[in-house]
Amino acid sequence: MGRIKKKGTSGAAKNYITRTRAVKKLQISLPDFRRLCIFKGIYPREPRNKKKVSKGSTAATTFYYTKDIQYLLHEPLLNKFREHKAVAKKIGRALGRGEVGDAKRLEKTHIPKVKLDHIIKERYPTFIDALRDLDDALSMLFLFANLPSSEYVPAKTIALCQRLCLEFEHYVIASHALRKSFLSIKGIYYQATIQGQDILWLVPYRFVQRTGGDIDFRIMGTFVEFYTTLLGFVNFRLYASVGLVYPPKFDAKSDEQGGELGAFQIEGRRITQGDESSAEDIEPQAITSAEAQAEVEKIVALAASTEQEQQETLADAVRTEDSNNDSIDTFEPTAADADVLPQPEASSAEAAALFAPFTFYLSRETPRAPLEFILKAFGSKRVGWDGSLGDGAFTTDESNPAITHQIVDRPVVANGSLPEPYVPETDNGGATVTKAQWPRSTMPGRTYVQPQWVWDCVNQGKLLRPDLYAPGAELPPHLSPWVKAKKGEYDPTIPLEQQELEGEAEAFEDEEDEADDDEEMNEAEQLITNGKKNGLEAIIDREDSVEVGEGMDVGGSESDSDEADEDEVTSARDFEGFESDAESDVSDGELARRQHQRELEAEAAGESVEPVVKSQKVKNAEIRKKADKKRKDEAEEKERQKMMLSRRKRKLMKRIEYGEDKRDKEAEGLRKKRRKLEKAKTAADAA
C-alpha cells in the first residue's frame, strides 16, 4: 500500500508561499522585504486555485513563488540590511542617553552603503536587455527631476536624477537618435532608437507640482534608487560606444544660472595607437572666437538669401549625406488593396539635416527645455533664447541678423493696444540701435512660427509650410505619430472623399435637408401656437365680416371647373418625368425603356419633348438606392458563403463581423461629425 500524502505538502501548495511566511523565512522586516523584492525584480503571483494553495482559506493573501524566496536567501543585501538594523539600534540607544556626538559618529562611519552593481549585472546580462527595460526608468527619473524637494524627496536625489537625465539627452543629441515626439495631456512623449531598440519615455510639463498625501514615496524612492544605478551604467556604455568621455564636464556655476544642457561640456576620448595619440571631439560644444565669427558670417549670408535658395541648400545637404551613407529602402504596396508594410525609420543623417541650416530664437513664453532638446537632436547647433530663460544660449539678442526662425506662442495684437515698453538703447558707432521685440516689431527675412511646427516637422520627417503655423493662425490637429489608422477606420489625415462609403455623402445631405425641414415645421408650429395664444383664433370667416369678392369660393361654376381640369393636366405633364412609387421598384433598364416609349409617343403626336431635369434630391436618392442594393447583394453573397462553413467557423465569423460593424459605426459617426464641422466652417467663411 502506498504512503498517504499529507495535505499541503505538494503541488500548488508547495509552489507558492505567503508573504508572512516569506518575511519570517528571510528574517527581515516587511519594508526591507519590499525593497529587496523591488531590487531583485520579484513580484507577487496569483495562483490559479487559491483554496488549494491556502488550504481551503478564502482570505485575501499575497503569494510569491517559493523558488523566488529560496533564491533571495543567498542575496548579499540581506547582510547589509541586518548591519543597518544593528547600527540603527546603537544610534537609538545613543540618542536615548543624550550622546548626540556618538550618534552622529555612528551614522557617519558605521552606516553600511548599499551598492546595486551586482544586481544590475544579474538582471541584465546583455546591454540590449538593459535598453529594453529603459522606458520605465527614464519616465520615473524625469518625473523626480521635476519634483520639488520635500521631506520625502530630498534635494540630493532630485539633483542626481537631473544630472543623469541631462547626460542621457546629450547622448541622444550627439547620436541623433531621437525619432518622434508628441504633446499630450500627461506630458511630452519622446521616442529614440538606440542600437535598434525603440525607447519611449514621458517627460512631465514644468508646472508647479503638488504632491498628495496618498503617495507612497518610500516605494517610489526604492525604484528611483535602482533606476539611477541602471541609467548610470547605460549612460557610461552609450558614451563609450560613440567615443565620448563619461562623465562629461559639469559647470556648477552655469547650472545655477539655469544652463541645464549647456552646463555640460561633451569631449571626445583620446585614441592612442602606439606612440601616436590624438584627441577627437565627436560633438564639440565649445569653439574658438575666430570659428564663431566665421560661423556667424556664414549664417548672416544664409539669412540674406531667399527662401528658395535656403530650400536648395537644404536639399543639397540632404543629398550629400545620402550619397555618403546608405539610404534606407521604402516598401511600396504592389496593388491598391494590398497590405501596407511598415516603413523603416529615418536614418540619423536625415535627422541631423532637418534643422541644421537654421538658427532658432525662443521667445520667453515658449518652453525652452523641450524645444532646445528637440532642435539640437535634429541638427540645429545654434539655438538662442531670452536671457530670462537661463544660461547657455547661442545668442540672447532678439535682433541678431543670424536668426532665421523665431518661435513665438503669443497671439497677434494691434500695435495701438500695447503700451510702449522700456527698451534700453545701445550706442553703435555714434548711432542708436533699438532691439526688435515681438509682437511690436518683426525682423525682415525671419520666419515666425508656433512651437507645434517643430513637433509636426519632426514627426513627419520634413519641413512643413510655416504659414500654417504663423502666430495667431488656427493650427492643424496635432496627432499622435504612433497611432496609424487601419483599414476601415477613420483617418483624420485623409480627405473625406477618399474614405467615405458609396452613397454616404448623399445620405448625409438628405439627413441635413430633413433636419432643416423639421426645424422649419417646428418653427411654423411654434408660430401657430403663439398666434393662438395671442387671440388669432378669434379671427374666423363670417358672412358679415367678409366683403364681397374677398375670400369667397362659389361652387358649381363651369369656368372654374374647366380651369381646374386644365391645371390638373398641366401638373400631370410637369411631373411626368419623376418616378412614381411603382416605378421606384423596377430596374434602371425598364425605366429607360418607358422613358423612350414616352418620347416616341410624344414625337408621333407632334409635341416637343423636353429633357427631364432631375433635382439634386432625386439624384441623391438614386445614388443611395444603388449603393444600398450593392451592399445588400454583397451581404447576401457573404451569407451564402457562410452556409458552407462549419458551426465553429461561423461563430468565429460572427464575432469578426460584430467587431467590424462596431468599427464601421464609430468611423461613420466621426465622418458625420467632421462633415458638420467642415460645413459650418464653409458657411462661416462665406459669411
XYZ file of C-alpha atoms in Angstrom:
687
model
C 0.000 0.000 0.000
C 1.344 3.389 -0.993
C 2.201 6.057 1.500
C -0.596 8.570 2.166
C 0.445 12.125 1.278
C -0.200 14.875 3.748
C -2.353 17.751 2.547
C -0.471 20.933 1.629
C 2.956 19.308 1.068
C 2.944 19.007 -2.742
C 1.541 20.578 -5.858
C 0.339 24.166 -5.829
C 0.522 24.410 -2.030
C 4.256 23.756 -2.194
C 4.958 26.024 -5.179
C 3.537 29.146 -3.501
C 4.344 30.834 -0.204
C 2.570 33.646 1.609
C 4.242 36.976 2.270
C 4.157 36.489 6.034
C 5.972 33.165 5.811
C 8.475 34.653 3.346
C 9.337 37.520 5.721
C 9.802 35.086 8.609
C 11.961 32.827 6.473
C 14.254 35.694 5.404
C 14.293 37.168 8.959
C 13.945 40.780 7.807
C 11.315 43.459 8.282
C 8.442 43.998 5.860
C 9.835 47.313 4.436
C 13.196 45.645 3.802
C 11.433 42.703 2.165
C 9.581 45.055 -0.198
C 12.799 46.901 -1.002
C 14.665 43.660 -1.686
C 11.905 42.362 -3.979
C 11.972 45.602 -5.999
C 15.741 45.393 -6.400
C 15.649 41.747 -7.478
C 12.590 42.064 -9.706
C 10.421 39.611 -7.736
C 6.702 40.346 -7.718
C 3.594 38.724 -6.161
C 1.952 35.888 -8.066
C -1.699 34.929 -8.395
C -2.300 31.159 -8.143
C -4.996 29.542 -10.261
C -6.757 27.995 -7.274
C -6.369 29.966 -4.070
C -8.186 27.358 -1.986
C -5.650 24.674 -2.799
C -2.734 26.989 -2.043
C -4.153 28.408 1.218
C -5.560 25.038 2.381
C -9.202 25.997 1.995
C -8.961 29.567 3.258
C -10.500 32.327 1.132
C -8.931 35.304 2.930
C -7.093 37.927 0.857
C -3.450 36.831 0.861
C -0.369 37.802 -1.127
C 1.566 34.872 -2.590
C 5.070 34.505 -4.019
C 6.831 31.691 -5.777
C 8.686 29.508 -3.288
C 11.663 29.294 -5.648
C 11.927 33.103 -5.732
C 12.063 33.316 -1.941
C 14.594 30.481 -1.866
C 16.673 32.476 -4.349
C 16.632 35.517 -2.027
C 18.196 33.541 0.828
C 21.629 33.857 -0.816
C 21.385 37.613 -1.555
C 24.329 39.671 -0.144
C 21.999 42.601 0.538
C 20.441 40.666 3.420
C 23.646 41.132 5.436
C 23.622 44.864 4.610
C 20.062 45.178 5.876
C 20.934 43.359 9.119
C 24.016 45.521 9.641
C 21.940 48.627 9.054
C 19.405 47.429 11.617
C 22.146 46.816 14.206
C 23.673 50.279 13.674
C 20.213 51.870 13.896
C 19.735 50.263 17.317
C 23.065 51.660 18.506
C 22.155 55.125 17.251
C 18.822 54.909 19.042
C 20.466 53.949 22.335
C 23.000 56.781 21.973
C 20.237 59.323 21.386
C 18.343 57.922 24.388
C 21.379 58.555 26.603
C 21.803 62.051 25.163
C 25.088 61.244 23.380
C 24.455 63.213 20.202
C 28.105 63.216 19.171
C 28.347 59.419 19.307
C 25.100 59.129 17.328
C 26.475 61.383 14.549
C 29.744 59.427 14.510
C 27.897 56.113 14.187
C 25.693 57.459 11.401
C 28.668 58.862 9.507
C 31.099 55.970 9.786
C 29.131 52.811 10.533
C 26.035 53.025 8.327
C 26.616 50.424 5.544
C 26.387 51.669 1.965
C 24.161 49.632 -0.339
C 25.507 49.062 -3.854
C 23.362 47.560 -6.591
C 26.051 46.912 -9.194
C 25.861 43.133 -8.906
C 22.048 43.215 -9.178
C 22.242 45.223 -12.424
C 24.596 42.618 -13.884
C 22.339 39.774 -12.759
C 19.093 41.216 -14.108
C 20.577 42.468 -17.385
C 23.172 40.004 -18.688
C 23.378 41.875 -22.027
C 23.263 45.564 -22.838
C 20.236 45.084 -25.110
C 18.277 43.777 -22.111
C 19.049 46.996 -20.237
C 17.907 49.126 -23.188
C 14.625 47.218 -23.417
C 13.877 47.985 -19.762
C 14.805 51.668 -20.007
C 11.316 53.067 -20.703
C 10.048 52.985 -17.117
C 13.416 54.069 -15.759
C 13.539 57.236 -17.858
C 9.905 58.133 -17.136
C 10.450 57.755 -13.384
C 13.721 59.699 -13.321
C 12.358 62.563 -15.455
C 9.392 62.733 -13.083
C 11.604 63.010 -9.995
C 13.841 65.520 -11.787
C 10.847 67.901 -11.971
C 9.561 67.387 -8.413
C 10.116 69.966 -5.653
C 12.296 68.935 -2.746
C 10.479 67.858 0.421
C 10.962 65.620 3.433
C 10.050 62.613 1.274
C 12.094 63.624 -1.803
C 15.499 65.018 -0.772
C 17.232 67.596 -2.941
C 20.198 65.260 -3.383
C 18.018 62.673 -5.139
C 16.474 65.330 -7.407
C 19.916 66.645 -8.398
C 21.107 63.115 -9.218
C 18.049 62.463 -11.402
C 18.530 65.775 -13.224
C 22.195 65.065 -13.921
C 21.533 61.546 -15.277
C 18.638 62.735 -17.447
C 20.670 65.588 -18.954
C 23.546 63.203 -19.669
C 21.170 60.881 -21.489
C 19.755 63.793 -23.506
C 23.283 64.790 -24.515
C 23.879 61.313 -25.904
C 20.606 61.465 -27.862
C 21.684 64.835 -29.282
C 25.190 63.626 -30.179
C 23.936 60.425 -31.866
C 20.781 61.999 -33.414
C 18.800 59.047 -32.048
C 15.536 60.941 -31.444
C 12.787 59.953 -33.881
C 9.362 61.126 -32.691
C 7.732 63.301 -30.068
C 4.164 64.053 -29.064
C 2.496 66.679 -26.879
C -0.166 65.048 -24.712
C -2.172 65.944 -21.616
C 0.139 63.886 -19.397
C 3.333 65.448 -20.733
C 5.704 65.174 -23.695
C 6.410 61.737 -25.138
C 9.776 61.066 -26.780
C 10.922 58.062 -28.779
C 14.567 57.361 -29.572
C 16.071 54.450 -31.475
C 19.278 53.274 -29.791
C 21.094 50.245 -31.179
C 17.917 49.037 -32.855
C 15.752 49.385 -29.734
C 12.853 51.846 -29.617
C 12.818 53.612 -26.247
C 9.714 55.620 -25.309
C 9.575 57.817 -22.211
C 7.378 60.572 -20.780
C 8.560 63.961 -19.514
C 6.034 65.979 -17.439
C 5.371 69.627 -18.084
C 7.147 72.083 -15.827
C 4.186 73.181 -13.787
C 4.085 73.623 -10.039
C 3.856 70.077 -8.699
C 1.659 69.455 -5.675
C 2.336 66.037 -4.198
C -0.620 64.450 -2.429
C -0.527 62.662 0.886
C -1.708 59.346 -0.562
C 1.569 58.738 -2.458
C 3.968 56.185 -1.001
C 7.284 57.918 -1.711
C 9.167 55.148 0.082
C 8.226 52.627 -2.621
C 8.886 55.145 -5.403
C 12.214 56.074 -3.815
C 13.253 52.422 -3.923
C 12.561 52.307 -7.650
C 14.474 55.572 -8.134
C 17.454 54.129 -6.274
C 17.505 51.151 -8.620
C 16.855 53.177 -11.788
C 19.618 55.695 -11.061
C 22.136 52.851 -10.879
C 20.757 51.368 -14.102
C 20.857 54.652 -16.032
C 24.387 55.336 -14.805
C 25.560 52.044 -16.324
C 23.640 52.701 -19.548
C 24.996 56.241 -19.934
C 28.567 55.030 -19.457
C 28.145 52.351 -22.116
C 26.413 54.703 -24.560
C 29.053 57.396 -24.226
C 31.802 54.835 -24.755
C 30.064 53.482 -27.879
C 30.309 56.864 -29.665
C 33.729 57.807 -28.329
C 32.757 60.348 -25.665
C 34.227 60.886 -22.216
C 31.974 59.897 -19.316
C 31.059 61.605 -17.131
C 31.068 64.879 -19.089
C 32.479 68.040 -17.548
C 29.916 69.795 -15.371
C 29.858 73.569 -14.802
C 28.133 74.155 -11.467
C 28.018 77.940 -11.980
C 26.234 77.601 -15.326
C 23.837 75.090 -13.792
C 22.941 77.530 -11.015
C 22.094 80.111 -13.699
C 19.749 77.679 -15.464
C 22.152 76.334 -18.060
C 20.801 72.729 -17.923
C 22.123 71.177 -21.158
C 24.642 73.997 -21.535
C 26.148 73.186 -18.140
C 27.719 70.009 -19.584
C 30.703 70.031 -21.927
C 30.974 66.965 -24.135
C 34.503 65.825 -25.047
C 35.886 63.059 -27.238
C 38.081 60.286 -25.916
C 41.799 60.171 -26.711
C 42.598 57.455 -29.229
C 46.100 56.035 -28.667
C 47.874 53.942 -31.322
C 51.459 53.019 -30.426
C 53.403 56.201 -29.720
C 50.941 58.457 -31.527
C 47.999 59.971 -29.693
C 45.257 62.193 -30.985
C 42.154 63.727 -29.493
C 38.930 63.974 -31.460
C 35.817 65.798 -30.336
C 32.818 63.936 -31.656
C 30.359 66.772 -30.997
C 32.366 69.798 -29.810
C 30.307 72.171 -27.692
C 32.898 74.966 -27.451
C 34.539 76.622 -30.453
C 37.104 79.381 -30.754
C 36.215 83.023 -31.333
C 37.518 83.004 -34.927
C 35.444 79.956 -35.766
C 32.410 81.564 -34.098
C 32.859 84.757 -36.142
C 33.136 82.756 -39.374
C 30.065 80.754 -38.422
C 28.043 83.908 -37.731
C 29.066 85.459 -41.061
C 28.003 82.289 -42.830
C 24.634 82.355 -41.092
C 24.060 86.033 -41.921
C 24.723 85.294 -45.585
C 22.295 82.407 -45.429
C 19.613 84.579 -43.806
C 20.005 87.205 -46.532
C 19.319 84.677 -49.276
C 15.822 83.931 -50.497
C 13.652 81.113 -49.202
C 14.128 79.170 -52.418
C 17.892 79.281 -52.039
C 17.548 78.025 -48.461
C 15.481 75.077 -49.610
C 18.013 74.283 -52.342
C 20.859 74.439 -49.813
C 18.996 72.068 -47.502
C 18.253 69.685 -50.372
C 21.915 69.664 -51.404
C 22.953 68.902 -47.824
C 20.494 66.017 -47.624
C 21.674 64.640 -50.986
C 25.284 64.859 -49.831
C 24.504 62.955 -46.657
C 22.582 60.344 -48.631
C 25.477 59.890 -51.031
C 27.876 59.318 -48.150
C 25.536 56.990 -46.267
C 23.444 54.096 -47.412
C 19.869 55.234 -47.964
C 17.014 53.339 -46.375
C 14.726 51.444 -48.720
C 10.998 52.102 -48.662
C 8.341 49.448 -49.175
C 5.657 50.310 -51.705
C 2.418 48.259 -51.987
C 2.089 46.254 -55.179
C -1.668 46.779 -55.511
C -4.310 49.196 -54.302
C -5.869 46.652 -51.925
C -2.580 45.097 -50.806
C -1.279 45.227 -47.237
C 0.693 48.324 -46.299
C 4.062 47.332 -44.911
C 5.549 49.362 -42.031
C 8.117 51.803 -43.340
C 11.609 51.940 -41.798
C 12.533 54.850 -39.596
C 14.614 57.762 -40.838
C 18.354 57.467 -40.560
C 20.469 59.585 -38.227
C 21.829 61.514 -41.224
C 18.333 62.620 -42.238
C 17.523 63.581 -38.657
C 20.754 65.571 -38.379
C 19.972 67.552 -41.569
C 16.400 68.584 -40.725
C 17.166 71.793 -38.769
C 20.909 72.003 -39.487
C 20.911 75.118 -41.738
C 18.757 77.232 -39.406
C 19.296 79.386 -36.334
C 16.396 79.475 -33.872
C 15.382 82.002 -31.270
C 12.942 81.037 -28.500
C 10.685 83.722 -27.087
C 10.393 83.809 -23.339
C 6.817 82.431 -23.321
C 7.842 79.196 -25.079
C 9.019 76.037 -23.243
C 12.780 76.299 -23.572
C 13.905 72.849 -22.341
C 11.921 70.589 -24.743
C 12.460 72.906 -27.719
C 16.201 73.115 -27.129
C 16.437 69.330 -26.824
C 14.438 68.599 -29.994
C 16.092 71.276 -32.129
C 19.595 70.157 -31.168
C 18.699 66.481 -31.591
C 17.661 67.219 -35.183
C 20.762 69.072 -36.242
C 20.446 72.671 -35.095
C 23.594 73.801 -33.277
C 22.501 77.437 -32.890
C 19.564 77.916 -30.515
C 19.139 81.228 -28.727
C 16.611 82.481 -26.230
C 15.801 85.347 -23.947
C 18.250 85.897 -21.106
C 15.492 85.345 -18.525
C 15.177 81.683 -19.581
C 18.658 80.770 -18.354
C 22.287 80.437 -19.363
C 23.809 78.627 -22.338
C 22.082 80.358 -25.272
C 23.749 80.852 -28.653
C 22.515 84.435 -28.512
C 20.240 86.439 -26.226
C 19.826 89.311 -28.702
C 16.451 89.050 -30.405
C 17.534 91.402 -33.205
C 20.531 89.274 -34.179
C 20.544 89.023 -38.020
C 21.806 85.431 -37.868
C 18.412 84.201 -36.594
C 16.359 82.551 -39.343
C 13.402 81.218 -37.315
C 11.757 82.632 -34.200
C 9.350 80.507 -32.165
C 6.590 82.509 -30.500
C 3.473 81.467 -28.615
C 1.545 84.724 -28.268
C -1.399 85.940 -30.339
C -1.050 88.805 -32.776
C -2.416 92.041 -31.325
C -2.689 95.549 -32.693
C 0.236 97.839 -32.007
C -2.036 100.529 -30.621
C -3.277 98.272 -27.825
C 0.230 97.628 -26.475
C 1.957 100.052 -24.111
C 5.313 101.360 -25.165
C 7.993 99.206 -23.485
C 11.173 100.499 -21.980
C 13.938 99.355 -24.344
C 17.495 100.422 -23.488
C 19.324 101.973 -26.407
C 22.890 100.930 -27.207
C 25.491 103.077 -28.885
C 26.803 101.545 -32.118
C 29.359 103.854 -33.632
C 27.526 107.009 -32.650
C 24.108 105.706 -33.803
C 21.364 104.442 -31.541
C 20.098 100.926 -32.201
C 16.786 99.695 -30.800
C 16.139 95.984 -30.311
C 13.335 94.398 -32.286
C 10.788 92.745 -29.996
C 7.840 90.576 -30.903
C 4.936 91.351 -31.199
C 5.631 95.095 -31.553
C 8.043 94.646 -34.448
C 9.365 91.899 -36.698
C 12.650 91.334 -38.444
C 12.607 91.143 -42.257
C 13.619 87.785 -43.680
C 12.830 85.926 -40.447
C 10.209 83.178 -40.163
C 7.863 83.335 -37.171
C 6.204 80.038 -36.206
C 4.428 78.487 -33.235
C 6.020 75.662 -31.214
C 3.797 72.974 -32.773
C 5.629 73.466 -36.083
C 8.749 71.885 -34.570
C 6.909 68.779 -33.360
C 4.974 68.275 -36.604
C 8.128 68.650 -38.708
C 9.897 66.077 -36.550
C 7.042 63.550 -36.717
C 6.615 63.873 -40.488
C 10.355 63.964 -41.175
C 10.207 67.065 -43.377
C 9.896 70.839 -43.184
C 6.246 71.878 -43.273
C 4.782 75.126 -44.547
C 5.479 77.808 -41.901
C 2.460 79.908 -42.910
C 0.149 77.208 -41.490
C 1.810 77.734 -38.088
C 2.102 81.519 -38.166
C 1.392 83.435 -34.932
C -2.341 83.693 -34.370
C -3.193 81.115 -37.070
C -5.533 78.182 -36.395
C -3.171 75.262 -36.013
C -3.640 71.899 -37.751
C -4.570 68.980 -35.479
C -1.611 67.590 -33.538
C -1.933 63.806 -33.983
C -0.022 61.045 -32.274
C 2.737 59.660 -34.542
C 2.288 56.154 -33.083
C -1.407 55.745 -33.956
C -1.818 54.520 -37.524
C -5.325 54.159 -38.921
C -6.127 50.616 -40.020
C -8.201 49.594 -42.979
C -11.818 50.652 -42.431
C -11.060 53.002 -39.544
C -11.446 56.765 -39.614
C -8.284 58.595 -40.612
C -8.278 62.353 -39.878
C -5.307 62.932 -42.191
C -7.187 61.791 -45.331
C -9.957 63.844 -47.019
C -13.499 62.628 -46.514
C -13.986 61.869 -50.201
C -11.261 59.206 -50.082
C -12.652 57.278 -47.097
C -16.426 57.670 -47.437
C -18.583 54.746 -48.468
C -20.643 54.887 -51.643
C -23.771 56.956 -51.084
C -22.726 58.193 -47.632
C -22.325 61.850 -48.661
C -25.750 61.865 -50.359
C -27.357 60.294 -47.291
C -25.804 62.997 -45.111
C -27.200 65.747 -47.367
C -30.672 64.199 -47.248
C -30.479 63.993 -43.455
C -29.476 67.646 -43.316
C -32.411 68.595 -45.576
C -34.823 66.574 -43.457
C -33.432 68.208 -40.327
C -33.923 71.654 -41.888
C -37.492 70.753 -42.917
C -38.273 69.517 -39.417
C -36.839 72.703 -37.987
C -38.993 74.816 -40.302
C -42.063 72.768 -39.364
C -41.306 73.254 -35.692
C -40.942 76.978 -36.229
C -44.256 77.102 -38.096
C -45.999 75.153 -35.343
C -44.474 77.472 -32.794
C -45.758 80.495 -34.676
C -49.246 78.989 -34.882
C -49.169 78.220 -31.177
C -48.020 81.724 -30.370
C -50.724 83.128 -32.643
C -53.379 81.157 -30.844
C -52.071 82.422 -27.551
C -52.316 85.989 -28.879
C -56.003 85.551 -29.759
C -55.766 84.899 -33.501
C -58.245 82.025 -33.176
C -60.973 84.610 -32.738
C -60.481 85.772 -36.330
C -62.723 83.441 -38.360
C -64.578 83.692 -41.693
C -68.071 85.021 -41.133
C -70.638 86.246 -43.620
C -70.854 89.654 -42.009
C -67.078 90.046 -41.655
C -66.009 89.274 -45.243
C -66.532 91.756 -48.017
C -67.992 90.844 -51.383
C -65.362 89.325 -53.695
C -62.827 88.642 -50.928
C -62.054 85.096 -49.852
C -65.345 83.689 -51.202
C -65.392 80.489 -53.288
C -68.524 79.936 -55.400
C -69.080 76.233 -56.033
C -70.643 74.785 -59.201
C -69.103 77.238 -61.678
C -68.315 75.647 -65.089
C -65.496 78.036 -65.900
C -63.777 77.294 -62.628
C -64.107 73.548 -63.145
C -62.663 73.781 -66.657
C -59.706 75.756 -65.356
C -59.172 73.181 -62.617
C -59.159 70.362 -65.181
C -56.590 72.199 -67.291
C -54.412 72.769 -64.210
C -54.555 69.072 -63.365
C -53.473 68.100 -66.907
C -50.641 70.635 -66.848
C -49.443 69.482 -63.452
C -49.566 65.851 -64.609
C -47.407 66.718 -67.615
C -44.959 68.637 -65.441
C -44.464 65.698 -63.101
C -44.364 63.109 -65.872
C -40.590 62.813 -65.664
C -40.437 61.802 -61.970
C -40.597 58.241 -60.865
C -43.745 57.019 -59.230
C -43.924 54.579 -56.366
C -44.484 51.724 -58.789
C -41.546 52.783 -60.943
C -39.180 53.046 -57.967
C -39.142 49.275 -57.687
C -38.353 48.471 -61.333
C -34.867 48.209 -62.784
C -32.956 51.010 -64.458
C -33.328 49.325 -67.869
C -37.109 49.226 -67.551
C -37.184 52.897 -66.591
C -35.095 53.779 -69.628
C -37.423 51.725 -71.875
C -40.507 53.521 -70.522
C -38.906 56.921 -70.965
C -38.023 56.046 -74.561
C -41.642 54.934 -75.164
C -42.957 58.278 -73.867
C -40.617 60.126 -76.195
C -41.847 58.115 -79.206
C -45.496 58.767 -78.348
C -44.866 62.493 -77.942
C -42.977 62.599 -81.263
C -45.845 60.823 -83.078
C -48.340 63.327 -81.635
C -46.185 66.219 -82.877
C -45.367 67.519 -79.435
C -41.957 68.732 -78.359
C -40.187 66.539 -75.851
C -38.276 68.407 -73.185
C -35.494 66.602 -71.352
C -36.353 65.615 -67.837
C -34.259 67.558 -65.319
C -33.937 65.693 -62.061
C -33.496 67.554 -58.828
C -30.484 67.007 -56.580
C -32.680 65.184 -54.074
C -33.786 62.685 -56.701
C -30.187 62.154 -57.816
C -29.105 61.525 -54.244
C -31.924 59.043 -53.821
C -30.820 57.157 -56.935
C -27.207 57.019 -55.766
C -28.243 55.789 -52.319
C -30.533 53.213 -53.883
C -27.688 51.800 -55.995
C -25.321 51.764 -53.007
C -27.891 50.007 -50.802
C -28.564 47.454 -53.492
C -24.872 46.778 -53.913
C -24.352 46.342 -50.182
C -27.399 44.094 -49.996
C -26.015 41.887 -52.763
C -22.660 41.680 -51.009
C -24.347 40.737 -47.738
C -26.372 38.002 -49.453
C -23.249 36.641 -51.109
C -21.455 36.602 -47.758
C -24.373 34.749 -46.172
C -24.239 32.135 -48.917
C -20.530 31.670 -48.302
C -21.094 31.329 -44.545
C -23.520 28.480 -45.171
C -20.573 26.398 -46.400
C -18.602 26.899 -43.161
C -18.709 24.724 -40.088
C -20.519 25.839 -36.940
C -17.306 26.729 -35.169
C -16.062 28.883 -38.031
C -19.470 30.550 -38.370
C -19.305 31.606 -34.722
C -15.823 32.961 -35.273
C -17.010 34.817 -38.369
C -19.909 36.262 -36.365
C -17.534 37.693 -33.757
C -15.354 39.162 -36.501
C -18.360 40.780 -38.172
C -19.521 42.192 -34.839
C -16.168 43.914 -34.371
C -16.180 45.225 -37.927
C -19.713 46.605 -37.583
C -18.775 48.355 -34.359
C -15.679 49.846 -36.002
C -17.671 50.979 -39.060
C -20.310 52.688 -36.893
C -17.650 54.582 -34.967
C -15.929 55.639 -38.195
C -19.234 56.741 -39.724
C -20.060 58.830 -36.662
C -16.672 60.542 -36.804
C -17.070 61.245 -40.525
C -20.503 62.804 -39.927
C -19.075 64.961 -37.175
C -16.227 66.094 -39.412
C -18.611 66.856 -42.295
C -20.742 69.022 -39.998
C -17.672 70.931 -38.830
C -16.487 71.460 -42.395
C -19.941 72.622 -43.474
C -20.143 75.080 -40.570
C -16.649 76.369 -41.338
C -17.521 76.839 -45.024
C -20.658 78.754 -44.100
C -18.705 80.956 -41.695
C -16.063 81.721 -44.342
C -18.753 82.550 -46.902
C -20.443 84.907 -44.462
